[in-house]
């Protein structure tokens, strides 16, 4: 069965068709990065306008290649994300669901990131210990089964990707900061400086202290150190923290199947370190680069499981900008 997925929660407009929650038939992603770059971050108003311009042509292109009767449902991100952006995807999805008489399937964007893995690993099944690291979130949780999650840790301040973006900015690197730090770090010494590891004894994260430590270090030393070395040391510390929390959660919960998802998993240093985790005996799942960042294929895959579980959304469903992992949005929409 084909599910049409629509994703507009932040700065990517994406439409996809996925078969049986496992196989990508089409996954079109229009990135707005160049529209937000002059402002050094995502501008919500610009994001909404771009979604409005781009979504219909993408839907047209994806749908033109299939028979409408083969589409079994319309999946759409309902949260978390920017309210104006979410609403645009939702209104298109509701309209299509209504005129085509197809089930409407609401999707939690954070959970959808994990579903990206179901598109690439045939044998993957829950339970999984998940680490979601993106621009807005750093969440460590157990994916016990479809629709059943247990939160283990989250950030108390900045998200991991946000820390990359802010540190890049203070080092004078371009937006988005994650890829920029990744790139310059390839020419730097990751052990040049030692930045702090806050909240070492718990599963929650804190990244704003590291960002401040980098700022002070950079302000004191910028005339005598190389940006490559500072970026590489920051990146190494963040990756060390992410993997240390994963190891701790794994021994606490007695589970060695770990799944990573979100934009920060595109980081080449992190991907290299994941091989060490594998060598230690962990079963490690992480997406290919195109599926790390926001896309509608993961939304369609998550929507397929909503449909399987009979969770069809009413047309009264709306956007939930602060939706949490495991939160049942169908309970909010009467
Ligand atoms: O998942 P995502 O595309 O969007 C959100 O839902 O937030 O993640 C975007 C974040 C940004 O903060 C970006 O700087 C970061 O992922 N990112 C990276 C890399 N590529 C993207 N961080 C570190 N290294 C990268 N190569
Ligand atoms: Zn995302």
GROMACS .gro file of C-alpha atoms and ligand atoms in nm:
model
  361
    1UNK     CA    1   0.000   0.000   0.000
    2UNK     CA    2   0.121   0.350  -0.088
    3UNK     CA    3   0.116   0.635   0.161
    4UNK     CA    4   0.160   0.995   0.048
    5UNK     CA    5   0.373   1.187   0.301
    6UNK     CA    6   0.386   1.564   0.351
    7UNK     CA    7   0.648   1.740   0.564
    8UNK     CA    8   0.653   2.116   0.630
    9UNK     CA    9   0.749   2.146   0.997
   10UNK     CA   10   1.056   2.366   0.954
   11UNK     CA   11   1.266   2.471   0.654
   12UNK     CA   12   1.231   2.174   0.420
   13UNK     CA   13   0.924   2.127   0.202
   14UNK     CA   14   0.894   1.761   0.116
   15UNK     CA   15   0.648   1.520  -0.044
   16UNK     CA   16   0.698   1.145  -0.075
   17UNK     CA   17   0.535   0.819  -0.165
   18UNK     CA   18   0.629   0.513   0.039
   19UNK     CA   19   0.518   0.154  -0.009
   20UNK     CA   20   0.424  -0.052   0.299
   21UNK     CA   21   0.622   0.175   0.530
   22UNK     CA   22   0.946   0.031   0.390
   23UNK     CA   23   1.016   0.128   0.031
   24UNK     CA   24   1.061   0.480  -0.107
   25UNK     CA   25   0.884   0.525  -0.438
   26UNK     CA   26   0.953   0.898  -0.453
   27UNK     CA   27   1.095   1.147  -0.202
   28UNK     CA   28   1.119   1.508  -0.317
   29UNK     CA   29   1.282   1.754  -0.079
   30UNK     CA   30   1.300   2.127  -0.140
   31UNK     CA   31   1.547   2.279   0.104
   32UNK     CA   32   1.503   2.644   0.199
   33UNK     CA   33   1.857   2.677   0.337
   34UNK     CA   34   1.958   2.946   0.087
   35UNK     CA   35   1.648   3.152   0.173
   36UNK     CA   36   1.732   3.161   0.544
   37UNK     CA   37   2.112   3.179   0.515
   38UNK     CA   38   2.129   3.562   0.490
   39UNK     CA   39   1.956   3.582   0.831
   40UNK     CA   40   2.178   3.322   1.001
   41UNK     CA   41   1.880   3.104   1.103
   42UNK     CA   42   1.530   2.997   1.007
   43UNK     CA   43   1.288   3.291   0.969
   44UNK     CA   44   0.939   3.147   1.038
   45UNK     CA   45   0.753   3.388   0.809
   46UNK     CA   46   0.984   3.309   0.516
   47UNK     CA   47   0.952   2.935   0.586
   48UNK     CA   48   0.570   2.953   0.569
   49UNK     CA   49   0.573   3.150   0.246
   50UNK     CA   50   0.817   2.907   0.082
   51UNK     CA   51   0.608   2.605   0.185
   52UNK     CA   52   0.305   2.774   0.035
   53UNK     CA   53   0.485   2.831  -0.297
   54UNK     CA   54   0.652   2.493  -0.319
   55UNK     CA   55   0.414   2.236  -0.180
   56UNK     CA   56   0.157   2.214  -0.458
   57UNK     CA   57   0.412   2.167  -0.743
   58UNK     CA   58   0.584   1.894  -0.537
   59UNK     CA   59   0.252   1.715  -0.469
   60UNK     CA   60   0.165   1.741  -0.840
   61UNK     CA   61   0.495   1.591  -0.943
   62UNK     CA   62   0.478   1.301  -0.698
   63UNK     CA   63   0.113   1.217  -0.760
   64UNK     CA   64   0.138   1.238  -1.140
   65UNK     CA   65   0.333   0.911  -1.142
   66UNK     CA   66   0.079   0.687  -0.967
   67UNK     CA   67  -0.284   0.587  -0.984
   68UNK     CA   68  -0.481   0.766  -0.717
   69UNK     CA   69  -0.656   0.442  -0.619
   70UNK     CA   70  -0.320   0.297  -0.512
   71UNK     CA   71  -0.278   0.565  -0.245
   72UNK     CA   72  -0.402   0.429   0.088
   73UNK     CA   73  -0.363   0.738   0.305
   74UNK     CA   74  -0.225   1.090   0.341
   75UNK     CA   75   0.033   1.128   0.617
   76UNK     CA   76   0.130   1.471   0.745
   77UNK     CA   77   0.349   1.610   1.020
   78UNK     CA   78   0.128   1.762   1.292
   79UNK     CA   79   0.414   1.867   1.523
   80UNK     CA   80   0.646   1.967   1.670
   81UNK     CA   81   0.757   2.256   1.452
   82UNK     CA   82   0.678   2.609   1.343
   83UNK     CA   83   0.305   2.671   1.368
   84UNK     CA   84   0.273   2.861   1.039
   85UNK     CA   85   0.470   2.596   0.851
   86UNK     CA   86   0.288   2.300   1.006
   87UNK     CA   87  -0.051   2.451   0.925
   88UNK     CA   88   0.031   2.474   0.554
   89UNK     CA   89   0.117   2.103   0.526
   90UNK     CA   90  -0.187   2.015   0.733
   91UNK     CA   91  -0.430   2.218   0.523
   92UNK     CA   92  -0.304   2.056   0.202
   93UNK     CA   93  -0.323   1.708   0.359
   94UNK     CA   94  -0.674   1.766   0.495
   95UNK     CA   95  -0.794   1.896   0.160
   96UNK     CA   96  -0.650   1.598  -0.030
   97UNK     CA   97  -0.790   1.356   0.226
   98UNK     CA   98  -1.133   1.513   0.191
   99UNK     CA   99  -1.153   1.535  -0.188
  100UNK     CA  100  -0.985   1.200  -0.257
  101UNK     CA  101  -1.163   1.029   0.033
  102UNK     CA  102  -0.839   0.887   0.175
  103UNK     CA  103  -0.759   0.837   0.545
  104UNK     CA  104  -0.576   1.132   0.703
  105UNK     CA  105  -0.280   1.021   0.915
  106UNK     CA  106  -0.116   1.255   1.166
  107UNK     CA  107   0.255   1.209   1.232
  108UNK     CA  108   0.483   1.320   1.514
  109UNK     CA  109   0.792   1.462   1.342
  110UNK     CA  110   1.031   1.339   1.613
  111UNK     CA  111   0.905   0.981   1.592
  112UNK     CA  112   0.914   1.005   1.211
  113UNK     CA  113   1.292   1.060   1.221
  114UNK     CA  114   1.326   0.706   1.361
  115UNK     CA  115   1.099   0.571   1.086
  116UNK     CA  116   1.362   0.686   0.834
  117UNK     CA  117   1.555   0.379   0.951
  118UNK     CA  118   1.272   0.145   0.854
  119UNK     CA  119   1.322   0.264   0.496
  120UNK     CA  120   1.685   0.155   0.490
  121UNK     CA  121   1.724  -0.148   0.718
  122UNK     CA  122   1.509  -0.444   0.625
  123UNK     CA  123   1.564  -0.627   0.952
  124UNK     CA  124   1.506  -0.340   1.195
  125UNK     CA  125   1.241  -0.405   1.460
  126UNK     CA  126   1.167  -0.244   1.796
  127UNK     CA  127   1.267  -0.230   2.076
  128UNK     CA  128   1.535   0.025   1.995
  129UNK     CA  129   1.733   0.268   2.207
  130UNK     CA  130   1.699   0.591   2.010
  131UNK     CA  131   1.900   0.910   1.999
  132UNK     CA  132   1.743   1.192   1.802
  133UNK     CA  133   1.979   1.482   1.742
  134UNK     CA  134   1.856   1.767   1.528
  135UNK     CA  135   1.850   2.146   1.516
  136UNK     CA  136   1.566   2.169   1.765
  137UNK     CA  137   1.589   1.844   1.963
  138UNK     CA  138   1.822   1.614   2.152
  139UNK     CA  139   1.616   1.323   2.279
  140UNK     CA  140   1.720   0.988   2.418
  141UNK     CA  141   1.434   0.740   2.438
  142UNK     CA  142   1.324   0.382   2.414
  143UNK     CA  143   1.111   0.294   2.113
  144UNK     CA  144   0.947  -0.009   2.272
  145UNK     CA  145   0.696  -0.069   1.995
  146UNK     CA  146   0.496   0.133   1.741
  147UNK     CA  147   0.320   0.396   1.951
  148UNK     CA  148   0.502   0.306   2.272
  149UNK     CA  149   0.791   0.522   2.389
  150UNK     CA  150   0.980   0.585   2.712
  151UNK     CA  151   1.175   0.909   2.748
  152UNK     CA  152   1.517   0.868   2.906
  153UNK     CA  153   1.685   1.205   2.859
  154UNK     CA  154   1.656   1.534   2.677
  155UNK     CA  155   1.836   1.863   2.657
  156UNK     CA  156   1.785   2.114   2.935
  157UNK     CA  157   1.895   2.405   2.714
  158UNK     CA  158   2.033   2.405   2.358
  159UNK     CA  159   1.981   2.114   2.119
  160UNK     CA  160   2.296   1.952   1.977
  161UNK     CA  161   2.236   2.094   1.628
  162UNK     CA  162   2.159   2.435   1.775
  163UNK     CA  163   2.495   2.425   1.955
  164UNK     CA  164   2.668   2.347   1.623
  165UNK     CA  165   2.486   2.638   1.460
  166UNK     CA  166   2.568   2.884   1.742
  167UNK     CA  167   2.933   2.781   1.773
  168UNK     CA  168   2.973   2.809   1.395
  169UNK     CA  169   2.835   3.161   1.408
  170UNK     CA  170   3.069   3.270   1.686
  171UNK     CA  171   3.364   3.120   1.498
  172UNK     CA  172   3.261   3.319   1.188
  173UNK     CA  173   3.152   3.012   0.988
  174UNK     CA  174   2.850   3.013   0.756
  175UNK     CA  175   2.494   2.893   0.823
  176UNK     CA  176   2.393   2.616   0.868
  177UNK     CA  177   2.667   2.563   1.121
  178UNK     CA  178   2.668   2.183   1.146
  179UNK     CA  179   2.797   2.112   0.796
  180UNK     CA  180   3.039   2.409   0.819
  181UNK     CA  181   3.195   2.284   1.146
  182UNK     CA  182   3.208   1.930   1.006
  183UNK     CA  183   3.397   2.056   0.700
  184UNK     CA  184   3.659   2.277   0.871
  185UNK     CA  185   3.712   2.017   1.147
  186UNK     CA  186   3.853   1.776   0.889
  187UNK     CA  187   4.161   2.003   0.887
  188UNK     CA  188   4.173   2.049   1.265
  189UNK     CA  189   4.306   1.868   1.572
  190UNK     CA  190   4.010   1.729   1.774
  191UNK     CA  191   4.227   1.707   2.086
  192UNK     CA  192   4.359   2.065   2.066
  193UNK     CA  193   4.129   2.194   2.344
  194UNK     CA  194   3.924   2.029   2.616
  195UNK     CA  195   3.572   2.167   2.660
  196UNK     CA  196   3.345   2.076   2.954
  197UNK     CA  197   3.100   1.785   2.979
  198UNK     CA  198   2.803   1.921   3.179
  199UNK     CA  199   2.550   1.687   3.348
  200UNK     CA  200   2.785   1.394   3.318
  201UNK     CA  201   2.600   1.173   3.567
  202UNK     CA  202   2.248   1.192   3.424
  203UNK     CA  203   2.088   1.106   3.091
  204UNK     CA  204   1.975   1.464   3.024
  205UNK     CA  205   2.194   1.683   2.804
  206UNK     CA  206   2.318   2.040   2.829
  207UNK     CA  207   2.503   2.206   2.544
  208UNK     CA  208   2.486   2.575   2.624
  209UNK     CA  209   2.779   2.550   2.869
  210UNK     CA  210   3.006   2.406   2.599
  211UNK     CA  211   2.902   2.683   2.363
  212UNK     CA  212   2.991   2.944   2.629
  213UNK     CA  213   3.324   2.770   2.699
  214UNK     CA  214   3.406   2.781   2.327
  215UNK     CA  215   3.312   3.149   2.316
  216UNK     CA  216   3.544   3.238   2.608
  217UNK     CA  217   3.825   3.027   2.467
  218UNK     CA  218   3.786   3.187   2.123
  219UNK     CA  219   3.769   3.542   2.260
  220UNK     CA  220   4.087   3.488   2.464
  221UNK     CA  221   4.284   3.303   2.196
  222UNK     CA  222   4.156   3.387   1.851
  223UNK     CA  223   4.478   3.557   1.744
  224UNK     CA  224   4.694   3.256   1.822
  225UNK     CA  225   4.477   2.950   1.748
  226UNK     CA  226   4.327   2.806   1.432
  227UNK     CA  227   3.949   2.797   1.386
  228UNK     CA  228   3.986   2.441   1.252
  229UNK     CA  229   4.133   2.320   1.584
  230UNK     CA  230   3.865   2.489   1.796
  231UNK     CA  231   3.583   2.357   1.574
  232UNK     CA  232   3.729   2.004   1.574
  233UNK     CA  233   3.767   2.005   1.955
  234UNK     CA  234   3.409   2.126   2.002
  235UNK     CA  235   3.277   1.865   1.757
  236UNK     CA  236   3.474   1.587   1.926
  237UNK     CA  237   3.335   1.683   2.266
  238UNK     CA  238   2.973   1.689   2.147
  239UNK     CA  239   3.014   1.349   1.980
  240UNK     CA  240   3.181   1.206   2.292
  241UNK     CA  241   2.888   1.326   2.505
  242UNK     CA  242   2.625   1.182   2.268
  243UNK     CA  243   2.794   0.842   2.261
  244UNK     CA  244   2.863   0.837   2.635
  245UNK     CA  245   2.492   0.895   2.709
  246UNK     CA  246   2.401   0.618   2.464
  247UNK     CA  247   2.636   0.373   2.637
  248UNK     CA  248   2.499   0.470   2.979
  249UNK     CA  249   2.136   0.433   2.866
  250UNK     CA  250   2.220   0.102   2.704
  251UNK     CA  251   2.358  -0.048   3.024
  252UNK     CA  252   2.075   0.100   3.231
  253UNK     CA  253   1.806  -0.049   3.007
  254UNK     CA  254   1.993  -0.364   2.903
  255UNK     CA  255   1.950  -0.298   2.533
  256UNK     CA  256   2.231  -0.283   2.279
  257UNK     CA  257   2.024  -0.206   1.968
  258UNK     CA  258   2.076   0.164   1.910
  259UNK     CA  259   1.919   0.389   1.647
  260UNK     CA  260   2.037   0.741   1.566
  261UNK     CA  261   1.841   0.994   1.366
  262UNK     CA  262   1.822   1.365   1.286
  263UNK     CA  263   2.034   1.623   1.106
  264UNK     CA  264   2.337   1.596   1.337
  265UNK     CA  265   2.378   1.228   1.240
  266UNK     CA  266   2.505   1.364   0.907
  267UNK     CA  267   2.821   1.458   1.101
  268UNK     CA  268   3.118   1.270   0.956
  269UNK     CA  269   3.310   1.250   1.288
  270UNK     CA  270   3.003   1.102   1.460
  271UNK     CA  271   2.955   0.852   1.176
  272UNK     CA  272   3.319   0.746   1.210
  273UNK     CA  273   3.277   0.697   1.587
  274UNK     CA  274   2.965   0.485   1.533
  275UNK     CA  275   3.194   0.222   1.385
  276UNK     CA  276   3.364   0.199   1.727
  277UNK     CA  277   3.026   0.140   1.886
  278UNK     CA  278   2.965  -0.140   1.638
  279UNK     CA  279   3.304  -0.289   1.718
  280UNK     CA  280   3.204  -0.291   2.087
  281UNK     CA  281   2.911  -0.521   1.998
  282UNK     CA  282   2.629  -0.268   1.961
  283UNK     CA  283   2.377  -0.316   1.681
  284UNK     CA  284   2.384   0.035   1.534
  285UNK     CA  285   2.131   0.183   1.292
  286UNK     CA  286   2.171   0.525   1.134
  287UNK     CA  287   2.029   0.681   0.818
  288UNK     CA  288   2.208   0.756   0.491
  289UNK     CA  289   2.284   1.128   0.453
  290UNK     CA  290   1.967   1.225   0.260
  291UNK     CA  291   1.745   1.067   0.526
  292UNK     CA  292   1.921   1.232   0.824
  293UNK     CA  293   1.759   1.567   0.755
  294UNK     CA  294   1.388   1.641   0.725
  295UNK     CA  295   1.203   1.453   0.452
  296UNK     CA  296   0.851   1.330   0.380
  297UNK     CA  297   0.950   0.966   0.323
  298UNK     CA  298   0.998   0.921   0.698
  299UNK     CA  299   0.658   1.087   0.753
  300UNK     CA  300   0.490   0.847   0.510
  301UNK     CA  301   0.661   0.550   0.679
  302UNK     CA  302   0.537   0.665   1.020
  303UNK     CA  303   0.190   0.729   0.874
  304UNK     CA  304   0.175   0.373   0.745
  305UNK     CA  305   0.201   0.247   1.104
  306UNK     CA  306  -0.066   0.495   1.217
  307UNK     CA  307  -0.297   0.343   0.956
  308UNK     CA  308  -0.206  -0.012   1.056
  309UNK     CA  309  -0.297   0.075   1.413
  310UNK     CA  310  -0.630   0.221   1.298
  311UNK     CA  311  -0.536   0.572   1.405
  312UNK     CA  312  -0.712   0.779   1.139
  313UNK     CA  313  -0.709   1.149   1.219
  314UNK     CA  314  -1.031   1.353   1.206
  315UNK     CA  315  -1.043   1.665   0.988
  316UNK     CA  316  -1.056   1.866   1.312
  317UNK     CA  317  -0.690   1.783   1.376
  318UNK     CA  318  -0.464   2.085   1.398
  319UNK     CA  319  -0.095   2.165   1.446
  320UNK     CA  320   0.085   2.091   1.775
  321UNK     CA  321   0.403   2.304   1.774
  322UNK     CA  322   0.529   2.161   2.107
  323UNK     CA  323   0.435   1.797   2.059
  324UNK     CA  324   0.650   1.555   2.263
  325UNK     CA  325   0.766   1.205   2.177
  326UNK     CA  326   0.493   0.952   2.260
  327UNK     CA  327   0.229   1.222   2.309
  328UNK     CA  328  -0.107   1.110   2.168
  329UNK     CA  329  -0.219   1.402   1.953
  330UNK     CA  330  -0.546   1.226   1.860
  331UNK     CA  331  -0.659   1.283   2.217
  332UNK     CA  332  -0.642   1.661   2.161
  333UNK     CA  333  -0.865   1.681   1.857
  334UNK     CA  334  -1.205   1.578   1.986
  335LIG     O1  335   1.690   1.721   1.152
  335LIG     P1  336   1.724   1.853   1.092
  335LIG     O2  337   1.739   1.861   0.942
  335LIG     O3  338   1.619   1.963   1.124
  335LIG     C1  339   1.556   1.975   1.246
  335LIG     O4  340   1.449   1.909   1.261
  335LIG     O5  341   1.611   2.048   1.330
  335LIG     O6  342   1.858   1.902   1.164
  335LIG     C2  343   1.920   2.025   1.132
  335LIG     C3  344   2.042   2.040   1.223
  335LIG     C4  345   2.107   2.177   1.212
  335LIG     O7  346   2.130   2.228   1.341
  335LIG     C5  347   2.237   2.148   1.140
  335LIG     O8  348   2.342   2.237   1.175
  335LIG     C6  349   2.267   2.007   1.188
  335LIG     O9  350   2.141   1.942   1.190
  335LIG     N1  351   2.357   1.937   1.096
  335LIG     C7  352   2.480   1.894   1.132
  335LIG     C8  353   2.539   1.841   1.015
  335LIG     N2  354   2.448   1.852   0.912
  335LIG     C9  355   2.337   1.911   0.966
  335LIG     N3  356   2.544   1.897   1.250
  335LIG    C10  357   2.667   1.848   1.254
  335LIG     N4  358   2.733   1.797   1.145
  335LIG    C11  359   2.671   1.792   1.025
  335LIG     N5  360   2.736   1.740   0.919
  336LIG    ZN1  361   1.366   1.707   1.189
   0.00000   0.00000   0.00000
